[in-house]
Structures are given as C-alpha cells and as structure tokens.
PDB file of C-alpha atoms in Angstrom:
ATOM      1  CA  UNK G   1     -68.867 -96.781 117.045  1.00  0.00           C
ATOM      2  CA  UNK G   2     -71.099 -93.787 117.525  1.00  0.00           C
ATOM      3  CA  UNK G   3     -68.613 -92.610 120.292  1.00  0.00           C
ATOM      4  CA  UNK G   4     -65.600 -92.453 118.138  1.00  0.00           C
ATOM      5  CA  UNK G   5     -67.742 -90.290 115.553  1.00  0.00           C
ATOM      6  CA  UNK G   6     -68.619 -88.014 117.916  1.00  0.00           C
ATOM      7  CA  UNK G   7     -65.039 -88.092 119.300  1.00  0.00           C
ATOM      8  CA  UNK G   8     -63.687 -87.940 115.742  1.00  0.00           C
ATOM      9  CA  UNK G   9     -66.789 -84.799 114.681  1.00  0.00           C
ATOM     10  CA  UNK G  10     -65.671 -83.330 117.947  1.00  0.00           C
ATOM     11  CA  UNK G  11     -61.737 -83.314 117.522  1.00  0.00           C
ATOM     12  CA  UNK G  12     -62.611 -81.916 113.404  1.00  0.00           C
ATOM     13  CA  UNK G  13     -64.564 -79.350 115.421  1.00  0.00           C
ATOM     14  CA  UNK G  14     -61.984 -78.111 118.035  1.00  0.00           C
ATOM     15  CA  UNK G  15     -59.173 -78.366 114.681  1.00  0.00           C
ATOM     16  CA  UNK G  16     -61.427 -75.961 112.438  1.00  0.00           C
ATOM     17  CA  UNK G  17     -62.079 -73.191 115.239  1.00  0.00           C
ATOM     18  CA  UNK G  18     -58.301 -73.406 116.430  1.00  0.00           C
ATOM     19  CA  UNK G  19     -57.444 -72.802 112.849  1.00  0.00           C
ATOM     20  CA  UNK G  20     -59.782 -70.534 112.317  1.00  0.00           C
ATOM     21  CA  UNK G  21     -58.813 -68.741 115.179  1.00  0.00           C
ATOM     22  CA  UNK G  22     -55.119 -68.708 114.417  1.00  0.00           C
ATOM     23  CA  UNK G  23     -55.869 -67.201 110.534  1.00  0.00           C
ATOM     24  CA  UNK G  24     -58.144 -64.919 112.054  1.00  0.00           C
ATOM     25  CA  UNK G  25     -55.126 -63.490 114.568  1.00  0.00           C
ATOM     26  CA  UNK G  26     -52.829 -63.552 111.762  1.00  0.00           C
ATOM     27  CA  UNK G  27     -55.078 -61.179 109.347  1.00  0.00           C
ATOM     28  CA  UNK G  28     -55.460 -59.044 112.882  1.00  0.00           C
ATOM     29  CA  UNK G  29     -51.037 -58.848 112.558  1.00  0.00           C
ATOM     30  CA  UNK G  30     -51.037 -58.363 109.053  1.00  0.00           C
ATOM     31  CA  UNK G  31     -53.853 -55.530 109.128  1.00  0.00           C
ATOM     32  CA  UNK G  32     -51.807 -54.147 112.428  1.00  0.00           C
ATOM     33  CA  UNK G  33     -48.571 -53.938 110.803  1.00  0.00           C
ATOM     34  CA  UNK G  34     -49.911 -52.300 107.614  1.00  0.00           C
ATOM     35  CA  UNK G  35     -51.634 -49.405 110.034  1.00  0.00           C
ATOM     36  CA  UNK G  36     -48.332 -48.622 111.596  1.00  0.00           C
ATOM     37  CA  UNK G  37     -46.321 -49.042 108.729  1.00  0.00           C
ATOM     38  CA  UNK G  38     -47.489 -45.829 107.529  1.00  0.00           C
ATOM     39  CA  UNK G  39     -45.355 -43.144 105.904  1.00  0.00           C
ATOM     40  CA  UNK G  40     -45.094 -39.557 105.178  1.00  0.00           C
ATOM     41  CA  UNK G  41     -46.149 -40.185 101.298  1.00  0.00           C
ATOM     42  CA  UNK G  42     -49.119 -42.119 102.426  1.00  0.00           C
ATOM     43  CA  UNK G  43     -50.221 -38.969 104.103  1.00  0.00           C
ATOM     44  CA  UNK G  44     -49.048 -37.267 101.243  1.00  0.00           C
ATOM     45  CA  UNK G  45     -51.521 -39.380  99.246  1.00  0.00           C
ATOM     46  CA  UNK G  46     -54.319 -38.648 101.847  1.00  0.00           C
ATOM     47  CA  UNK G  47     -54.046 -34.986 101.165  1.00  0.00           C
ATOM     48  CA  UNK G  48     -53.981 -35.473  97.328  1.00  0.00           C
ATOM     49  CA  UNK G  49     -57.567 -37.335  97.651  1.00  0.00           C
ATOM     50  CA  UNK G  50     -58.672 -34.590  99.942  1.00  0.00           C
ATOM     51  CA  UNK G  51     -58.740 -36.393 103.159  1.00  0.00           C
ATOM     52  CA  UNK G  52     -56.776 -33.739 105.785  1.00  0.00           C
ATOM     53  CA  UNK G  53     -58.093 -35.977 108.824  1.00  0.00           C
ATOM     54  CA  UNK G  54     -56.483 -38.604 107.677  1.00  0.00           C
ATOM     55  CA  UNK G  55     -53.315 -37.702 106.152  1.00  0.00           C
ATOM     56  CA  UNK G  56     -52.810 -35.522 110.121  1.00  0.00           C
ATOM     57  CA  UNK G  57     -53.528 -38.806 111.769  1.00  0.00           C
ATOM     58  CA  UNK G  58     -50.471 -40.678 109.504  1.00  0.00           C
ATOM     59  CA  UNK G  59     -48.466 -38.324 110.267  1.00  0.00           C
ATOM     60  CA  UNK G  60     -48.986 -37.747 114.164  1.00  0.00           C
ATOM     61  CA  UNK G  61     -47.997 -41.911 113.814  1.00  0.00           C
ATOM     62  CA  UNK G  62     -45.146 -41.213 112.234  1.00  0.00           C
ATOM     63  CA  UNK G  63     -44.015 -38.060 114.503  1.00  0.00           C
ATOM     64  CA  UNK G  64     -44.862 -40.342 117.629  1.00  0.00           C
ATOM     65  CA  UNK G  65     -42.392 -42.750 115.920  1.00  0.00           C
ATOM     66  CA  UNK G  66     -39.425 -40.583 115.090  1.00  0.00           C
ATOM     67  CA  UNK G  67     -39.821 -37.138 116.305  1.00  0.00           C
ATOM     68  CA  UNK G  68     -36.540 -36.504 114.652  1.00  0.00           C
ATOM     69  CA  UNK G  69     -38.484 -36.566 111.175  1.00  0.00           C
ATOM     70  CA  UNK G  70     -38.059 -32.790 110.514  1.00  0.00           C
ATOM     71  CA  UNK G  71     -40.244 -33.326 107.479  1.00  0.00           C
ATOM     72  CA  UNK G  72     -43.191 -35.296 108.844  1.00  0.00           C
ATOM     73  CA  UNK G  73     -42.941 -32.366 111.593  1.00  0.00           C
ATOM     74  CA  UNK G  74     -43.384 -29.780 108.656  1.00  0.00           C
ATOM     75  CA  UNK G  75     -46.025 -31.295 106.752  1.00  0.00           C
ATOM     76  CA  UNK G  76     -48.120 -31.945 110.209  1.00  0.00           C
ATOM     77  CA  UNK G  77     -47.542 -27.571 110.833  1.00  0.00           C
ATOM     78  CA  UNK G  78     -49.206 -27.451 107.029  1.00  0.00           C
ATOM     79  CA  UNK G  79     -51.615 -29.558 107.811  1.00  0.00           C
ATOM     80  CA  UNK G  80     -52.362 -27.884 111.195  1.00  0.00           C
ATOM     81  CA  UNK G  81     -52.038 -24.108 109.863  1.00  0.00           C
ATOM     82  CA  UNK G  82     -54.524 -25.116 106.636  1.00  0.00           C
ATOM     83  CA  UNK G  83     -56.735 -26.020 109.507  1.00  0.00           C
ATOM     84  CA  UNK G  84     -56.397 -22.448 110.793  1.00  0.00           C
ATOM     85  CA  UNK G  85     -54.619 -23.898 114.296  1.00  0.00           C
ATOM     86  CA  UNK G  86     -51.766 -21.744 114.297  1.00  0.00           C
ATOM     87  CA  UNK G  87     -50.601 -22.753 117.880  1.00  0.00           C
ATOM     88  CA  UNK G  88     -50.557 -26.715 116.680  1.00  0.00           C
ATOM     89  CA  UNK G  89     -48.622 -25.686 113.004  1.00  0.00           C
ATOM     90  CA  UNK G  90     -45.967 -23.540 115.246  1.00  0.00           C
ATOM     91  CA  UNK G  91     -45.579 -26.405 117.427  1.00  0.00           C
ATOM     92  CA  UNK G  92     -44.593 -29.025 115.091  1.00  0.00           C
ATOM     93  CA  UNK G  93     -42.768 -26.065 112.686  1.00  0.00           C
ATOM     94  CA  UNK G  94     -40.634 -25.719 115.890  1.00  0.00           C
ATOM     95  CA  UNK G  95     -39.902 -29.310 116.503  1.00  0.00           C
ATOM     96  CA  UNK G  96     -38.612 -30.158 113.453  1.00  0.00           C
ATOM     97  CA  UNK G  97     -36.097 -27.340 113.312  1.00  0.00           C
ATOM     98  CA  UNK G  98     -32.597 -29.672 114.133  1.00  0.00           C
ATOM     99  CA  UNK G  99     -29.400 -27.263 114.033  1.00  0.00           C
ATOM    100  CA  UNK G 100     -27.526 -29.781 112.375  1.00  0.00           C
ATOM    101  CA  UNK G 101     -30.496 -29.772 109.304  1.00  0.00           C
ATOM    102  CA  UNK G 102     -28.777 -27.938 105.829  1.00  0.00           C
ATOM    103  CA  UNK G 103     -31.984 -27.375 104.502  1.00  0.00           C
ATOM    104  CA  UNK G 104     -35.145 -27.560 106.901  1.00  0.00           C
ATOM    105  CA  UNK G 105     -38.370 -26.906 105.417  1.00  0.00           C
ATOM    106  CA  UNK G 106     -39.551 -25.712 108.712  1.00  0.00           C
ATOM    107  CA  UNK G 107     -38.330 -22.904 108.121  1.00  0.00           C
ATOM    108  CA  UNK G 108     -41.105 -22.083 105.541  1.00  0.00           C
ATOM    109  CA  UNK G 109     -43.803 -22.649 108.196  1.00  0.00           C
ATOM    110  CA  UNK G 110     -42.519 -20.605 110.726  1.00  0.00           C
ATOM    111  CA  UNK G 111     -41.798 -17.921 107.759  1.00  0.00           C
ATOM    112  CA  UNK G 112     -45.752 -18.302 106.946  1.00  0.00           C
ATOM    113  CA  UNK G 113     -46.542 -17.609 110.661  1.00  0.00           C
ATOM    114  CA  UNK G 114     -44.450 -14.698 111.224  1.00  0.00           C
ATOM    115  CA  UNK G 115     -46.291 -12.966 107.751  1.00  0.00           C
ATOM    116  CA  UNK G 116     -49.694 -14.195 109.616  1.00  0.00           C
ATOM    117  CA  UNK G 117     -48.271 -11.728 112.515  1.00  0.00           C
ATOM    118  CA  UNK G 118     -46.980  -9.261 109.742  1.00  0.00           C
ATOM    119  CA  UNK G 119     -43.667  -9.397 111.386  1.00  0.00           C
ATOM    120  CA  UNK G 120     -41.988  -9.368 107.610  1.00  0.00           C
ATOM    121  CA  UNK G 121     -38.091  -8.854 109.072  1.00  0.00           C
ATOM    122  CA  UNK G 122     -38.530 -12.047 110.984  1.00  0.00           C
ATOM    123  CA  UNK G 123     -40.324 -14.498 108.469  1.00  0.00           C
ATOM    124  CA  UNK G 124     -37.095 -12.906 106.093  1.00  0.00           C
ATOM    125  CA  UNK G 125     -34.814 -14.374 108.464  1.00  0.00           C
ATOM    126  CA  UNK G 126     -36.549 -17.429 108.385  1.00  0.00           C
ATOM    127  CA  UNK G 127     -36.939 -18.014 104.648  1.00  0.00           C
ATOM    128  CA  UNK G 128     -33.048 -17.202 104.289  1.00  0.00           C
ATOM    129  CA  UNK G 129     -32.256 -19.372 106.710  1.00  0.00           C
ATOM    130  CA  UNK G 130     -34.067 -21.878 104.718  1.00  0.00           C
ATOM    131  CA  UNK G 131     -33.149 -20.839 101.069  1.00  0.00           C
ATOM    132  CA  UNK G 132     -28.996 -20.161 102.457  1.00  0.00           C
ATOM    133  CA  UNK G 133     -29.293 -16.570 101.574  1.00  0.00           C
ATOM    134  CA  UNK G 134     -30.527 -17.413  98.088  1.00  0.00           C
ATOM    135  CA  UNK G 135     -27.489 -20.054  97.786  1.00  0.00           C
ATOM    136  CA  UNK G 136     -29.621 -23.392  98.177  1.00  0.00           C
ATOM    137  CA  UNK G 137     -29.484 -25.904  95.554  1.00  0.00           C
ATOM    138  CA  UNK G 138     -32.780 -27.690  96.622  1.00  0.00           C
ATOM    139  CA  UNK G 139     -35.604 -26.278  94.429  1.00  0.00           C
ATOM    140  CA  UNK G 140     -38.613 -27.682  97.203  1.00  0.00           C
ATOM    141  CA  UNK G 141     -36.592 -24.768  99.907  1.00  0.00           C
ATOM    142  CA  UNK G 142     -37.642 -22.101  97.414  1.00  0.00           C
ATOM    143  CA  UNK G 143     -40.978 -23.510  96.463  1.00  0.00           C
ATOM    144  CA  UNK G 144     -42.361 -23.905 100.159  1.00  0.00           C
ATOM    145  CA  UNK G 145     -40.068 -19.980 100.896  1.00  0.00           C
ATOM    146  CA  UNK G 146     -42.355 -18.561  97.818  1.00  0.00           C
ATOM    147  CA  UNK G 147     -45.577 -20.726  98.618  1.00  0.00           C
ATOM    148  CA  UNK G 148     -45.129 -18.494 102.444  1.00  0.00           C
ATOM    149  CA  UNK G 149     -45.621 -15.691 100.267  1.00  0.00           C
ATOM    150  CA  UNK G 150     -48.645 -17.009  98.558  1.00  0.00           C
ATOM    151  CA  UNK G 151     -50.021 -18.751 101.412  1.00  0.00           C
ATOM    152  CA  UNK G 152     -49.539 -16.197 104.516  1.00  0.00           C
ATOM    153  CA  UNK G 153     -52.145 -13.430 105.132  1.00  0.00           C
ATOM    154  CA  UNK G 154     -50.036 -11.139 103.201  1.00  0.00           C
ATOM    155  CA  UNK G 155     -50.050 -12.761  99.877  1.00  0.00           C
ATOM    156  CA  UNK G 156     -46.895 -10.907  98.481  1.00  0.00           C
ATOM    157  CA  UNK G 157     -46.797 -12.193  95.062  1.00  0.00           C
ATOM    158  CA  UNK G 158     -44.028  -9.805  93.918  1.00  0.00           C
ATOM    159  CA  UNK G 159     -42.079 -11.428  96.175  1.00  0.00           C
ATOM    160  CA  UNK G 160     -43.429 -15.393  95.948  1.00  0.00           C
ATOM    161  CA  UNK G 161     -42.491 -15.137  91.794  1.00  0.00           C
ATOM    162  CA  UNK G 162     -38.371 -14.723  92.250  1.00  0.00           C
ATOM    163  CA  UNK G 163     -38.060 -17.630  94.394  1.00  0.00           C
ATOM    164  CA  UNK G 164     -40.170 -19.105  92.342  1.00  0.00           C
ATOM    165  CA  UNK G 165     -38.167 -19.067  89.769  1.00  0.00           C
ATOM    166  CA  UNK G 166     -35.338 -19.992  91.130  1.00  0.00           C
ATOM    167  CA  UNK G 167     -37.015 -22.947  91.956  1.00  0.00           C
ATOM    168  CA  UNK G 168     -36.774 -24.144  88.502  1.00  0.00           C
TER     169      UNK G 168
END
C-alpha cells in the first residue's frame, strides 16, 4: 500500500514540475514575443519618459527587422545625432532615403548635418527635397525642415519660423 503512495506522490510530483515547467516556457514565449514585438511608437514613448538608451535599442530591433522602415531609420539618425554621433545619425539618415519615398523625413537629418558642416546650399537642397519646393501637404516635412533650423549648429530661427508656419 505504501508503494502505490509513493508511486502515486511520485507520479503528482513528476505532473506538477512538467506543468510547471511547461507554464514557465510559455511566460518565457509570451515575454519573448512582447520584446520583439516592439514598434517605432514604443520608442517614441521611451524618448517621451526620457529613456534615449532604450527607445535606440527599439528601434535598432525594428531597423534589423525591416530596414526598409525609412522612418524608424530617421528617428534612430535623431536619436544618434542628439547623442552627438554624427557618423551613426548620417548612417541611418542615409538608409532610409528610398527614391520611390514622396515625402522622406530623412531628408531633415541629413539637412541638420549639412548646417552642422555649414554647408547651407546643400542642407537647402535637402529640406526642398523634403518639403517639394514648399509644395508638401504633410505638416511633420515642414516641422522636422524648420526643427533643422532650430536644432543644427546654426540655429537660423528666421528661417525655422516660415516653415513653421506652414506647418500649421
């Protein structure tokens, strides 16, 4: 009788760690797919609550997983160039420049870069290029074209407020 207690105990035993186990492996998946299921507003989010590290971690996951992501590629560069790792923003600025884009916010970055080097005709190419020539209908291409003006080493205002206001 004692046998088939232990045998019974020992079977209960073997059940609960298998099962425990099992939920354990299943928490490890669930935890796994919420880490990779990370997007650009998480990292978004990250910068809001002041956490750079981690918002340029999300979003070197999510440039691994579609390099395509001209945006992802542009808010990396920010992220990069706030850092004061030029090299590293002009990388990713570069990479998410697609010719078939209409509006590529990369465009801004490499704009920022080229005041940075006080090369003013080139960063104009690059933030008409990105605004259309001033024809644009997307209000974020003239906020990031006048936040290059703001942001650069130049700090141009007189020339961040008109695009601006065509922003709104």
């Amino acid at each position: 009788m004692t046998s088939i207690i232990k045998l019974k105990t020992s079977c209960t035993h073997d059940l609960y760690h298998r099962l425990l186990s099992a939920g354990c492996f299943l928490a490890f998946l669930s935890v796994s797919a919420t880490a990779f299921s990370q997007t650009i507003q998480d990292a978004v989010k990250a910068l809001w609550n002041e956490q750079p590290q981690k918002a340029k971690n999300i979003l070197l996951h999510v440039v691994s997983k579609t390099p395509a992501d001209a945006e992802a590629c542009f808010r990396l560069g920010n992220i990069y160039y706030s850092l004061g790792k030029k090299d590293s923003a002009a990388f990713y600025f570069q990479k998410g420049i697609k010719p078939e884009d209409k509006v590529n916010y990369n465009f801004a970055g490499l704009g920022k870069l080229a005041l940075d080097d006080k090369n003013e005709s080139k960063a104009q190419e690059y933030l008409n290029k990105l605004t259309a020539n001033g024809k644009s209908r997307d209000p974020k291409a003239y906020i990031f074209a006048g936040e290059a003006y703001f942001n650069s080493s130049l700090k141009d205002s007189s020339r961040a407020l008109p695009l601006l206001v065509k922003a709104t």
